[in-house]
Short mmCIF file of C-alpha atoms and ligand atoms in Angstrom, two decimals:
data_model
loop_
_atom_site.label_atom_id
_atom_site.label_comp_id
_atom_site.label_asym_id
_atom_site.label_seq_id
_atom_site.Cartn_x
_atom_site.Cartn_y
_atom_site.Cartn_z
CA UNK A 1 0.00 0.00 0.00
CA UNK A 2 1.00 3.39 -1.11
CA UNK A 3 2.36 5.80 2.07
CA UNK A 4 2.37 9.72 1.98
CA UNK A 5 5.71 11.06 3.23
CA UNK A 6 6.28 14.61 4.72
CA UNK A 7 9.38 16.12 4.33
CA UNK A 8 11.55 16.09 7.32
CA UNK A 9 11.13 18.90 10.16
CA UNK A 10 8.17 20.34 8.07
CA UNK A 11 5.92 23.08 10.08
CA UNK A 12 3.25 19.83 8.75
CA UNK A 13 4.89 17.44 11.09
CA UNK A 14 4.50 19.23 14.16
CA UNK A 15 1.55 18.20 16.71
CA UNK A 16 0.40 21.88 16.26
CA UNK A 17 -0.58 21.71 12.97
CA UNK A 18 -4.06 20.47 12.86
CA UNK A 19 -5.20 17.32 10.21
CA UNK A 20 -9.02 16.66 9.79
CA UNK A 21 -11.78 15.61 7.67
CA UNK A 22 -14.98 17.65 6.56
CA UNK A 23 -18.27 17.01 5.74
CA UNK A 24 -21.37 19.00 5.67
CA UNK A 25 -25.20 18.68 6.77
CA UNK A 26 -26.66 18.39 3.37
CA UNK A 27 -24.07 15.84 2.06
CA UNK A 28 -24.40 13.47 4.60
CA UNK A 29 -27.17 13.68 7.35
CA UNK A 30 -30.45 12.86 5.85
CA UNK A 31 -33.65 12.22 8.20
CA UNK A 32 -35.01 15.34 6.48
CA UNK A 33 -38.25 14.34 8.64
CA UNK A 34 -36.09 16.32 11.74
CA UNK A 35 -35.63 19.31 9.85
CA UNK A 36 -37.42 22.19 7.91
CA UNK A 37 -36.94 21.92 4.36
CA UNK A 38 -34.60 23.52 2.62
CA UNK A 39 -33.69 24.56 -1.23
CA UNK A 40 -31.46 21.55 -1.69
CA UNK A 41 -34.63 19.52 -1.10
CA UNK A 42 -36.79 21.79 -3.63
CA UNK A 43 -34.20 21.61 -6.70
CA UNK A 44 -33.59 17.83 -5.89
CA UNK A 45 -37.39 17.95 -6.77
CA UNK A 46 -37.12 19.53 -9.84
CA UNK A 47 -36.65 17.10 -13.41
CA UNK A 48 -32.89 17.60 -14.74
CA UNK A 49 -30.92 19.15 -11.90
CA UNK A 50 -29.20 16.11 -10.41
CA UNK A 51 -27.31 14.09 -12.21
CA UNK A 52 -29.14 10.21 -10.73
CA UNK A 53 -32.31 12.40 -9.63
CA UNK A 54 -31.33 11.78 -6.39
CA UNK A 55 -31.60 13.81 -3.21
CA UNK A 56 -30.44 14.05 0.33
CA UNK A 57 -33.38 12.06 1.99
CA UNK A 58 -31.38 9.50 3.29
CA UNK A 59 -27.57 10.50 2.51
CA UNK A 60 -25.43 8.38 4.59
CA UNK A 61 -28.33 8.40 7.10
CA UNK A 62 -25.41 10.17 9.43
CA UNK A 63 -28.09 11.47 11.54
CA UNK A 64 -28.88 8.29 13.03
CA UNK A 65 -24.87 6.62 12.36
CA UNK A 66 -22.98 9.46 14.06
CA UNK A 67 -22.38 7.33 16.93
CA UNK A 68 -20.30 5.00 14.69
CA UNK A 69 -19.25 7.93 12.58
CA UNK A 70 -17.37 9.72 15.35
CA UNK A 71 -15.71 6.27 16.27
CA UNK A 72 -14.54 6.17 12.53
CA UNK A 73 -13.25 9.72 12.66
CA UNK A 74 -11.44 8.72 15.81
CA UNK A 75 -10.20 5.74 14.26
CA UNK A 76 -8.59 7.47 11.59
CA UNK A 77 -6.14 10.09 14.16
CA UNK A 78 -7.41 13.05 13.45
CA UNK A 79 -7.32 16.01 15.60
CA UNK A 80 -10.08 17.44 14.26
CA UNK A 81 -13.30 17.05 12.47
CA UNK A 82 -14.77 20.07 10.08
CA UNK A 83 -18.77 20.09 9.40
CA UNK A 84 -21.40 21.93 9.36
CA UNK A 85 -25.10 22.81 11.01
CA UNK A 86 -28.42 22.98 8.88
CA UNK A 87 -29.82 26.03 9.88
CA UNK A 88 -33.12 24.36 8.95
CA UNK A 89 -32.34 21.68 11.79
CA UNK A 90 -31.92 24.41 14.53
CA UNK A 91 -34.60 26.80 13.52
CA UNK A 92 -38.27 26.15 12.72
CA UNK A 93 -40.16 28.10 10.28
CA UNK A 94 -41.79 30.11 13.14
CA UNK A 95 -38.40 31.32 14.68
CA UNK A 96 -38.23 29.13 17.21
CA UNK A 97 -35.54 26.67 18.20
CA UNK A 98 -35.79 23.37 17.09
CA UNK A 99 -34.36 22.04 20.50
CA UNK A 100 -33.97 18.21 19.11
CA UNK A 101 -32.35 19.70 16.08
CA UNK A 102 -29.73 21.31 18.25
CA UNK A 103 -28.76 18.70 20.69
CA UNK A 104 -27.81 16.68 17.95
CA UNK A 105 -24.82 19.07 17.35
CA UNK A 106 -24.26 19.67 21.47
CA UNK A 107 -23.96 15.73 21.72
CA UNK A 108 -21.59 15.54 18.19
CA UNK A 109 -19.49 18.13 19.74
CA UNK A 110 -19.21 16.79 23.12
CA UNK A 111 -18.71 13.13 21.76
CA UNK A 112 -16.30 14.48 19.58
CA UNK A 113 -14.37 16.59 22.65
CA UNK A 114 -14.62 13.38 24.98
CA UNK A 115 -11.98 11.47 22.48
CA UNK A 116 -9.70 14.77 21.79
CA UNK A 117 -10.78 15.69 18.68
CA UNK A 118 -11.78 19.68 17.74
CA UNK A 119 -14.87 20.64 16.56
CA UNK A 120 -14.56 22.91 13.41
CA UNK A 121 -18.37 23.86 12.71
CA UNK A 122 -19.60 26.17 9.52
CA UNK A 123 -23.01 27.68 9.78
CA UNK A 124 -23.98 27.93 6.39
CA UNK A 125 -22.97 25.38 3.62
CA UNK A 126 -25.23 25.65 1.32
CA UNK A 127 -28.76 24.73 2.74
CA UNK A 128 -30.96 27.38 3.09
CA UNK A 129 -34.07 26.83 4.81
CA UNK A 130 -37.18 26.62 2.30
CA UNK A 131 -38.97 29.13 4.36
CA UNK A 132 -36.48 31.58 4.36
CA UNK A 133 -36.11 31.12 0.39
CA UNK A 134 -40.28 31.53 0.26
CA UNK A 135 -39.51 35.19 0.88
CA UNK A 136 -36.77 35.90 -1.40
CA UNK A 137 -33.32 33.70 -0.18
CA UNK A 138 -30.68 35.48 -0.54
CA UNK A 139 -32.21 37.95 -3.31
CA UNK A 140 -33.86 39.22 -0.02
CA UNK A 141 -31.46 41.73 2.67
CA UNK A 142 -33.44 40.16 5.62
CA UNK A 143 -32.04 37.28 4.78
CA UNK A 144 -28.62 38.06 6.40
CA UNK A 145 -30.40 39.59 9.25
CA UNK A 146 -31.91 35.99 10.14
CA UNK A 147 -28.70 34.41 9.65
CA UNK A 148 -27.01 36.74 12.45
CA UNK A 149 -30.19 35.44 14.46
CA UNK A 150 -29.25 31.53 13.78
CA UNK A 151 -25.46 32.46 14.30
CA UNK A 152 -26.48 33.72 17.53
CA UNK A 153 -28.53 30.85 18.98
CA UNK A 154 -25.73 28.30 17.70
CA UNK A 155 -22.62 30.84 19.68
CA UNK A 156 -24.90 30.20 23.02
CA UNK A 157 -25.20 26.69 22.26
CA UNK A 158 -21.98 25.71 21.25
CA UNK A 159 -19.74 28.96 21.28
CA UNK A 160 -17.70 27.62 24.20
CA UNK A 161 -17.26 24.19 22.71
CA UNK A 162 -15.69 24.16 19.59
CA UNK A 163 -12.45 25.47 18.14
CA UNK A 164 -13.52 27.25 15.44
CA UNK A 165 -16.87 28.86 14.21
CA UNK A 166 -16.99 29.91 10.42
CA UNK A 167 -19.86 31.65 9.22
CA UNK A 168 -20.32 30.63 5.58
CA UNK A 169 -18.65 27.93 3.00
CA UNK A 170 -18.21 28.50 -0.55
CA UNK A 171 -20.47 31.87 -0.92
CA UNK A 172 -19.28 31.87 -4.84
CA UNK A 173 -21.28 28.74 -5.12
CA UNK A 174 -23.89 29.97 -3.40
CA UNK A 175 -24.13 32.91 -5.10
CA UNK A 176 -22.99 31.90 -8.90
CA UNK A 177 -23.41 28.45 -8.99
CA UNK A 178 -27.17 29.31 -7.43
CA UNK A 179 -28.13 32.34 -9.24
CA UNK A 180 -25.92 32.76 -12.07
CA UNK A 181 -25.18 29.41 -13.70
CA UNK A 182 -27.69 27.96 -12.50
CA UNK A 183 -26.27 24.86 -11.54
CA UNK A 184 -26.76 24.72 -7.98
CA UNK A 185 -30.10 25.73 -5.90
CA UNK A 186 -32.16 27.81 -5.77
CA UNK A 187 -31.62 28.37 -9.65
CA UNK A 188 -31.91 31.61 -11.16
CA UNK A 189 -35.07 33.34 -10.00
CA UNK A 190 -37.80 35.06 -12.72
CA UNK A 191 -38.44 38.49 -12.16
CA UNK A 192 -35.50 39.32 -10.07
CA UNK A 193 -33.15 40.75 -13.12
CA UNK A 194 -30.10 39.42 -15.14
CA UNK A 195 -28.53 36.47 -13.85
CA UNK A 196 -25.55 38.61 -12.94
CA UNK A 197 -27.34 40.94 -11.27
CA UNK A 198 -29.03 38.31 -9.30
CA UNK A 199 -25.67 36.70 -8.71
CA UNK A 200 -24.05 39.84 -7.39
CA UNK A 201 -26.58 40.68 -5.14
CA UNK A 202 -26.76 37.21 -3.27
CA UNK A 203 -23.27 37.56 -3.19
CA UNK A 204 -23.76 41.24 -1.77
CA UNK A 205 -26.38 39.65 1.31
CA UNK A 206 -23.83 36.63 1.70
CA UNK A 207 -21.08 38.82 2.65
CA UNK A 208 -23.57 40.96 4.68
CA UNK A 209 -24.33 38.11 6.48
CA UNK A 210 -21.09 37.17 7.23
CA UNK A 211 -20.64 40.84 8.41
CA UNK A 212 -23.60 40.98 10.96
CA UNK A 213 -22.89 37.60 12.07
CA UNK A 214 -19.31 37.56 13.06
CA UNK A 215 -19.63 41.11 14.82
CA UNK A 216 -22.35 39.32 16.83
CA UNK A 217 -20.39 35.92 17.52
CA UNK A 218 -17.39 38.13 17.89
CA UNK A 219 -19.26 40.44 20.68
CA UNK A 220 -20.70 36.82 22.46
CA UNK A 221 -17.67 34.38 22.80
CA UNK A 222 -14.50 36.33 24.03
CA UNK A 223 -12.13 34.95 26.54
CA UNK A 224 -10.25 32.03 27.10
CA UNK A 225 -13.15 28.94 25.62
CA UNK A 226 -13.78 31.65 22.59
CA UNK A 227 -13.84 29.57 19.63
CA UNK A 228 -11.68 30.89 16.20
CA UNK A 229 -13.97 32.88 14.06
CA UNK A 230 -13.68 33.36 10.16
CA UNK A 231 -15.09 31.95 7.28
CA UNK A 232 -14.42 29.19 4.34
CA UNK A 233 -13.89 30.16 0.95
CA UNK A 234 -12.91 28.77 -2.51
CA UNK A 235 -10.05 29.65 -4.58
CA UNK A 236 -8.69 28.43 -7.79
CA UNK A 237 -5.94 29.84 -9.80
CA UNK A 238 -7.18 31.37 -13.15
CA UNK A 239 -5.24 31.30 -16.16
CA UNK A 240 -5.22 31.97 -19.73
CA UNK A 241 -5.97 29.93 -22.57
CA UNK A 242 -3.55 31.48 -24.55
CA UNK A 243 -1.07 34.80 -24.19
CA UNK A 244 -3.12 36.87 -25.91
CA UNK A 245 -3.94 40.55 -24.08
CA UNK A 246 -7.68 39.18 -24.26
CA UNK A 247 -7.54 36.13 -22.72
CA UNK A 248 -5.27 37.23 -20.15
CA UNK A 249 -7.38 39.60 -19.74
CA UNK A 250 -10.44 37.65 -19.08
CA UNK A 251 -8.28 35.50 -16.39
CA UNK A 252 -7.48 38.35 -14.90
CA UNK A 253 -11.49 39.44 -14.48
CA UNK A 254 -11.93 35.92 -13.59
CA UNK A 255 -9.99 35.83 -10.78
CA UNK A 256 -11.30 39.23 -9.32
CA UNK A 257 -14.98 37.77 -9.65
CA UNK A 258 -14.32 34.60 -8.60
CA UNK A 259 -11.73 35.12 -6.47
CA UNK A 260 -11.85 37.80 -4.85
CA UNK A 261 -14.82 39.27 -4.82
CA UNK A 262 -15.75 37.43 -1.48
CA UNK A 263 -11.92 37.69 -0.02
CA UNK A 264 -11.26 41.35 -0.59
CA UNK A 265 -14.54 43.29 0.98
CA UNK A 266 -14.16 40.92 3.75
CA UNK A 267 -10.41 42.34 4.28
CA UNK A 268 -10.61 46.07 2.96
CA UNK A 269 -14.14 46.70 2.96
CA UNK A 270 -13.99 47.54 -0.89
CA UNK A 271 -15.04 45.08 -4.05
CA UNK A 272 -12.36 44.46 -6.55
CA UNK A 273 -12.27 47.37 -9.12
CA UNK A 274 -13.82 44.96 -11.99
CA UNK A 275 -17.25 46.11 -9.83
CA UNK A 276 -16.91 49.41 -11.60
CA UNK A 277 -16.60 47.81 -14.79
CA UNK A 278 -19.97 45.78 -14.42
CA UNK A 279 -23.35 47.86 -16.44
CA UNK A 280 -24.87 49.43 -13.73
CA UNK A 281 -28.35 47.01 -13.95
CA UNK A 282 -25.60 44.13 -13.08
CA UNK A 283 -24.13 45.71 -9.81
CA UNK A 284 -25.71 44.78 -6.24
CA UNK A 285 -27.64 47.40 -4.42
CA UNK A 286 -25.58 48.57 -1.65
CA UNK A 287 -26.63 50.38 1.44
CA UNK A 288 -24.74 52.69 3.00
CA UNK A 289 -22.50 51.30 6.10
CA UNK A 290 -22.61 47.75 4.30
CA UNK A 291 -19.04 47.29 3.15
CA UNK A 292 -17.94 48.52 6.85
CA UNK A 293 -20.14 45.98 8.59
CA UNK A 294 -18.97 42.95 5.95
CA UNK A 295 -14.82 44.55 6.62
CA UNK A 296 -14.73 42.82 10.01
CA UNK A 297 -11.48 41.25 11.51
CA UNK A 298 -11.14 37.71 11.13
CA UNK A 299 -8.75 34.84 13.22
CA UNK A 300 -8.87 32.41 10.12
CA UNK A 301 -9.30 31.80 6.78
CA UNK A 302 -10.29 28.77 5.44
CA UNK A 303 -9.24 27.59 1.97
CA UNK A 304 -11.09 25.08 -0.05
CA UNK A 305 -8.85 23.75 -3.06
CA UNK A 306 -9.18 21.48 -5.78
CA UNK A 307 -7.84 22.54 -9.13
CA UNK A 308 -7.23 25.66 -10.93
CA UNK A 309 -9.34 26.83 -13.96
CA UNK A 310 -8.01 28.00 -17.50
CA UNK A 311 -10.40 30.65 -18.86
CA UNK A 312 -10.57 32.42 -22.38
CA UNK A 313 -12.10 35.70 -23.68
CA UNK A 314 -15.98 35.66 -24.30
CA UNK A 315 -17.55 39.06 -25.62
CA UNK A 316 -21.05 38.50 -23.92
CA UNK A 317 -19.57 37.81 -20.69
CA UNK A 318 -15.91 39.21 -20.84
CA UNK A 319 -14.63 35.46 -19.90
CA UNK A 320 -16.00 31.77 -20.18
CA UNK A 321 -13.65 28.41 -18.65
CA UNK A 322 -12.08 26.31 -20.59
CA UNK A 323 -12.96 22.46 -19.34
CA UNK A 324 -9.53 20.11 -18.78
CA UNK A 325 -8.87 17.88 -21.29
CA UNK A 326 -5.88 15.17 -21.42
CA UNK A 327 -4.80 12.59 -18.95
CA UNK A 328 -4.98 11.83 -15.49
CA UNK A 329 -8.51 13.88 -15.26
CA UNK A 330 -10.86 13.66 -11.88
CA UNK A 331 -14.03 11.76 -12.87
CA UNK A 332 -15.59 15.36 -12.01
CA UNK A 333 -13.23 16.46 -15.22
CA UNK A 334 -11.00 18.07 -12.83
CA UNK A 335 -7.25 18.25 -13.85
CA UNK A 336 -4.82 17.97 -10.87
CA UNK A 337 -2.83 20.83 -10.50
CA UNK A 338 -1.14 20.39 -7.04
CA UNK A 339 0.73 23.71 -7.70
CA UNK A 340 -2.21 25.94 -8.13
CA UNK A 341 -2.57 25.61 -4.46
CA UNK A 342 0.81 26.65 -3.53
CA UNK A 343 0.54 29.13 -6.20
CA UNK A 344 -3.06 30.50 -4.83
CA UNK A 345 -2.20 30.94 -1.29
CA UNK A 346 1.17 33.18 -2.44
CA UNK A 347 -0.86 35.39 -4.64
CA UNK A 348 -3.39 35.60 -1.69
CA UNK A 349 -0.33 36.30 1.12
CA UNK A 350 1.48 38.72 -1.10
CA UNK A 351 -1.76 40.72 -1.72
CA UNK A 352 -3.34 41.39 1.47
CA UNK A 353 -1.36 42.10 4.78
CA UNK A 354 -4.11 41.69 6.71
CA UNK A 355 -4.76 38.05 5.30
CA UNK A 356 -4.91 35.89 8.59
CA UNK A 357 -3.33 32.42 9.15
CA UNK A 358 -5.39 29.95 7.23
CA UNK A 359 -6.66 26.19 6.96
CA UNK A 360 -6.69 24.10 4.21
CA UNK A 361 -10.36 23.71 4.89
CA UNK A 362 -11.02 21.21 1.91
CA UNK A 363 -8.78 19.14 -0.54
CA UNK A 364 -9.63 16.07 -2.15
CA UNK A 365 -10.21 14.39 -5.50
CA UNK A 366 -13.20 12.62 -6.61
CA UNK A 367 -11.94 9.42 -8.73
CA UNK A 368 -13.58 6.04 -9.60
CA UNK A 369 -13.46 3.56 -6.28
CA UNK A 370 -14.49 0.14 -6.42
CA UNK A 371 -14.93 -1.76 -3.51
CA UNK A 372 -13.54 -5.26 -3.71
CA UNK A 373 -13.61 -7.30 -0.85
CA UNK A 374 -13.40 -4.99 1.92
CA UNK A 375 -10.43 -3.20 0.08
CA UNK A 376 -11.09 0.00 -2.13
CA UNK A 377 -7.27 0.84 -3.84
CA UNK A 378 -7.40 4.77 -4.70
CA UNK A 379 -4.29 5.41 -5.46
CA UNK A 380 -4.94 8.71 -7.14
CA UNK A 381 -6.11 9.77 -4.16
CA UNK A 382 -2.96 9.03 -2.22
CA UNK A 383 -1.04 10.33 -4.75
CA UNK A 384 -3.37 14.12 -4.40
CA UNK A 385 -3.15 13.98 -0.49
CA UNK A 386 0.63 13.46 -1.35
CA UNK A 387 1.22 16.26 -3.81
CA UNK A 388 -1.08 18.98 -1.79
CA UNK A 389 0.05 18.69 1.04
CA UNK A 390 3.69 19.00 -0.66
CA UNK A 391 2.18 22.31 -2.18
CA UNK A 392 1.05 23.21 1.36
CA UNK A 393 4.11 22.78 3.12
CA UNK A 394 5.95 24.71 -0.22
CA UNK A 395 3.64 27.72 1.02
CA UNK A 396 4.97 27.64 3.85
CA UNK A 397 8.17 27.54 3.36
CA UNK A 398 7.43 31.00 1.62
CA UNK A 399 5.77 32.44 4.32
CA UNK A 400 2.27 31.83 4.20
CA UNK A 401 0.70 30.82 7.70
CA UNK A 402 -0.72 27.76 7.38
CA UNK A 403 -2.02 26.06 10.33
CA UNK A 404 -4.23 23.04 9.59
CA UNK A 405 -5.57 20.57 6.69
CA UNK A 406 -8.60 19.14 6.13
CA UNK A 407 -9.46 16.32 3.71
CA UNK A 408 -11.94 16.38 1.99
CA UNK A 409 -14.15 14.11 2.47
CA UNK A 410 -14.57 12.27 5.56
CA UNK A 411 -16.65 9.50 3.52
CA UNK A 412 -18.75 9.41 0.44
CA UNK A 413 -21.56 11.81 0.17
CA UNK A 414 -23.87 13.68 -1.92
CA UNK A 415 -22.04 15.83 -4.50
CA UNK A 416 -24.85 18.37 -5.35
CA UNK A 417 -25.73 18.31 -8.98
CA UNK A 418 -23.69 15.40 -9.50
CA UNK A 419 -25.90 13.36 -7.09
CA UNK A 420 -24.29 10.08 -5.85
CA UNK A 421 -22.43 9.71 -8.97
CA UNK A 422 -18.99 10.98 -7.07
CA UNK A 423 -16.76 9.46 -4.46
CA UNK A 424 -15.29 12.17 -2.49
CA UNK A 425 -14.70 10.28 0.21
CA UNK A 426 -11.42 8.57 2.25
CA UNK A 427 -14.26 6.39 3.11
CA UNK A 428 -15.99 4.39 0.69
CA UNK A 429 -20.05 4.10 1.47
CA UNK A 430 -22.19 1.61 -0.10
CA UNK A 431 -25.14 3.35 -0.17
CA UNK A 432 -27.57 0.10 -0.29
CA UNK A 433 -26.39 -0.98 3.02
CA UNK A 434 -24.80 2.64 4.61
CA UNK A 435 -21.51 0.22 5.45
CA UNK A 436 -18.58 1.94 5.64
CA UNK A 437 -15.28 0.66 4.44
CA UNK A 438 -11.67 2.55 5.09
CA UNK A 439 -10.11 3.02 1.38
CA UNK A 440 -6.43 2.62 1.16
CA UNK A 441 -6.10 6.66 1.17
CA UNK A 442 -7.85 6.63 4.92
CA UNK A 443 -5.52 4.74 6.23
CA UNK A 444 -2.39 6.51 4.59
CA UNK A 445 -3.83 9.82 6.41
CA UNK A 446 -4.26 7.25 9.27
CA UNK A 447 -0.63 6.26 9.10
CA UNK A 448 0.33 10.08 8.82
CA UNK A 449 -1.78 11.08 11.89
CA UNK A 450 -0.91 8.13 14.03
CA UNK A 451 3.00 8.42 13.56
CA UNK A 452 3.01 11.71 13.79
CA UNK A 453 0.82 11.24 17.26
CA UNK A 454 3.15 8.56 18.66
CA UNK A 455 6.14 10.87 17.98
CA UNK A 456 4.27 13.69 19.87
CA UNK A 457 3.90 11.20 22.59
CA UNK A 458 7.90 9.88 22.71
CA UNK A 459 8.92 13.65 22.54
CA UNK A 460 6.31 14.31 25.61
CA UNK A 461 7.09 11.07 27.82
CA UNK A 462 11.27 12.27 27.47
CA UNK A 463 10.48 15.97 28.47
C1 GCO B 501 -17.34 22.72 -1.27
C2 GCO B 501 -18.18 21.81 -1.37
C3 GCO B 501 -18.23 20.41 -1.12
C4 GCO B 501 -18.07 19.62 -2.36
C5 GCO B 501 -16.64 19.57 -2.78
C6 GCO B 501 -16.40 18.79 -4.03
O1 GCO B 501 -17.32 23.32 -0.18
O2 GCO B 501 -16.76 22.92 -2.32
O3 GCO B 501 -18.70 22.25 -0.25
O4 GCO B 501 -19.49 20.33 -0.59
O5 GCO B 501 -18.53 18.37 -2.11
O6 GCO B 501 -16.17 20.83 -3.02
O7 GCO B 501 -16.99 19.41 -5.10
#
């Protein structure tokens, strides 16, 4: 069986540098009976949005596995597990707490704390609560306002529990995967302008929601149990087809839209200048005080990274991506590009000097697992935990602050539009029976984790 190596004395050896997995609600809980719908559940609905017209009824039934799930995440060595809380599991439709709902995530957390491992929770990945979408989603301002409300019932709940609290994951998929592509829920909406306008102005109420919420967590858990608080986001390098001044050109809008157009508000307060550049019937409204209330400080960053994306010059939308081609793609089409990340997080650190240490908050590779008798061989994957976390520890050897990586993900799941038809996972899950099986990239990451434990412990019993 394949190992991953780290170099010698790398900052990723040391016992302070956190290793987890992630997951999130919609991926892998089901029991949608204990919850309030939300839009996942409505688009699932719809004909020709998933790719099996599947939907997160049942998931990997987590909801009623977590018991065994949190022995598996133990089993693998981790210091830390990543997921997240449906906000449609915690509040009801009439405002009120959904008490069940919550002590689901009190007793994950505390199950979790009981064996040593951190809880890294995200509020908001992805699942919107039907109700809240009945009046406008994201297209609607109050919309943020609720989500401070919801941030604020899951700080008194958990706040003193968990290491680290981020308030959204992925708001570019949210936002333009949801409203502007199309390709993710809710799908854009009739009535509510162009698709970039749309697009722009969830992104505009994400990032005010982000805003309002982590002045509010930020005002209720200070002192010594205060949890990190910042927020996950997605990055992928963008680069040009070809040399020419218009394709670098459209890379170069690229990356400011996709990019940075969550990053940089979040940091200065301001939107990258392509905002000016957008026809006025495109650009989100914005009320005054906004971009000071979304420009609040932040202990982490969280990086999500999978590949990086080639783009070329489009004259309806100043840029369009260019899909991989060649060898040695991901079975989502994905090219691996293990120097993107370092070369992401460099462009990042050299650009902002308020960027704050970050975590590798999601890296993985979906590829084609079969399970034959109780042994599923992914190489590839091995070979992408390998090379990332190579890139990784190349960042830091150039000064970024890097502090933790996640994989992702803890075990098959539900891969949005792409239904079931993905394996994500370091676990492989036959969905017939919900069995879990370890693939031979789990326990490479266990072989990592456990060494690098038992070294901890040799260098503690000596002292
Ligand atoms: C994300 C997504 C995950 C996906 C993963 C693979 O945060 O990007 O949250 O839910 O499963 O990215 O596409």
């Amino acid at each position: 069986m394949k190992k991953i190596t780290l170099p010698y004395h790398s900052v990723l050896s040391r016992p302070t540098f956190v290793y987890g997995v992630a997951t999130s609600s919609f991926q892998i809980e089901g029991d949608i009976a204990g919850r309030e719908p939300c839009i996942w559940d409505t688009f699932c609905e719809q004909p020709n949005t998933i790719k099996d017209n599947s939907n997160g009824d049942t998931a990997c039934d987590h909801i009623h596995r977590w018991q065994d799930d949190v022995d598996l995440i133990c089993e693998l060595g981790v210091d830390a597990y990543r997921f997240s809380i449906a906000w449609g599991r915690v509040i009801k439709a009439n405002g009120e707490i959904n008490h069940t709902g919550l002590n689901f995530y009190i007793k994950l957390v505390e199950a979790l704390a009981k064996r040593g491992v951190q809880s890294h929770v995200t509020l908001y990945h992805w699942d919107l609560p039907q109700y809240l979408e009945d009046k406008g989603g994201w297209l609607n301002r109050e919309t943020a306002y609720r989500f401070a409300d919801y941030a604020g019932v899951v700080a008194d709940a958990l706040g003193s529990k968990v290491s680290s609290i981020a308030t959204l994951n992925e708001p570019f998929c949210s936002a333009y995967l949801g409203y502007e592509a199309g390709i993710h829920a809710p799908g854009p909406q009739p009535h509510a302008g162009s698709r970039r306008k749309q697009g722009r102005q969830a992104a505009h109420h994400l990032l005010l929601a982000h805003g309002l919420a982590l002045q509010l967590l930020r005002q209720r858990l200070s002192g010594q149990n205060a949890p990190q608080l910042g927020v996950v986001l997605n990055f992928s390098p963008c680069h040009p087809l070809t040399d020419s001044t218009a394709d670098r050109e459209a890379a170069e809008f690229a990356h400011q839209y996709h990019n940075l157009w969550y990053l940089q508000p979040m940091l200065t307060g301001t939107y990258p200048h392509i905002h000016n550049q957008l026809a006025s019937a495109d650009r989100p409204s914005i009320e005054p005080g906004d971009m000071d209330i979304i420009n609040q400080p932040l202990d982490f960053l969280g990086v999500n990274y999978y590949t990086r994306t080639v783009f070329k010059a489009n004259e309806q939308h100043g840029f369009s991506d260019v899909p991989a081609t060649g060898d040695g793609l991901t079975t989502m089409g994905w090219e691996v590009y293990a120097q993107g990340l370092t070369e992401i997080l460099l462009t990042l650190d050299r650009q902002f000097d308020n960027l704050p240490p970050i975590y590798i908050t999601e890296n993985g590779v979906a590829t084609d697992d079969v399970c034959d008798k109780n042994e599923v061989n992914d190489v590839m994957r091995v070979d992408y935990f390998q090379s990332h976390l190579l890139a990784v520890h190349d960042a830091i050897e150039q000064g970024v602050d890097i502090r933790g990586y996640f994989a992702w993900s803890l075990m098959d799941n539900f891969e949005w539009a792409e239904g079931y038809t993905q394996r994500f996972g370091i676990v492989y899950v036959d969905y017939a029976t919900q069995r879990r099986t370890l693939k031979n990239s789990a326990k490479a990451l266990q072989q990592l984790f456990l060494a690098r434990q038992s070294q901890h412990h040799a260098v503690e019993d000596i002292c």
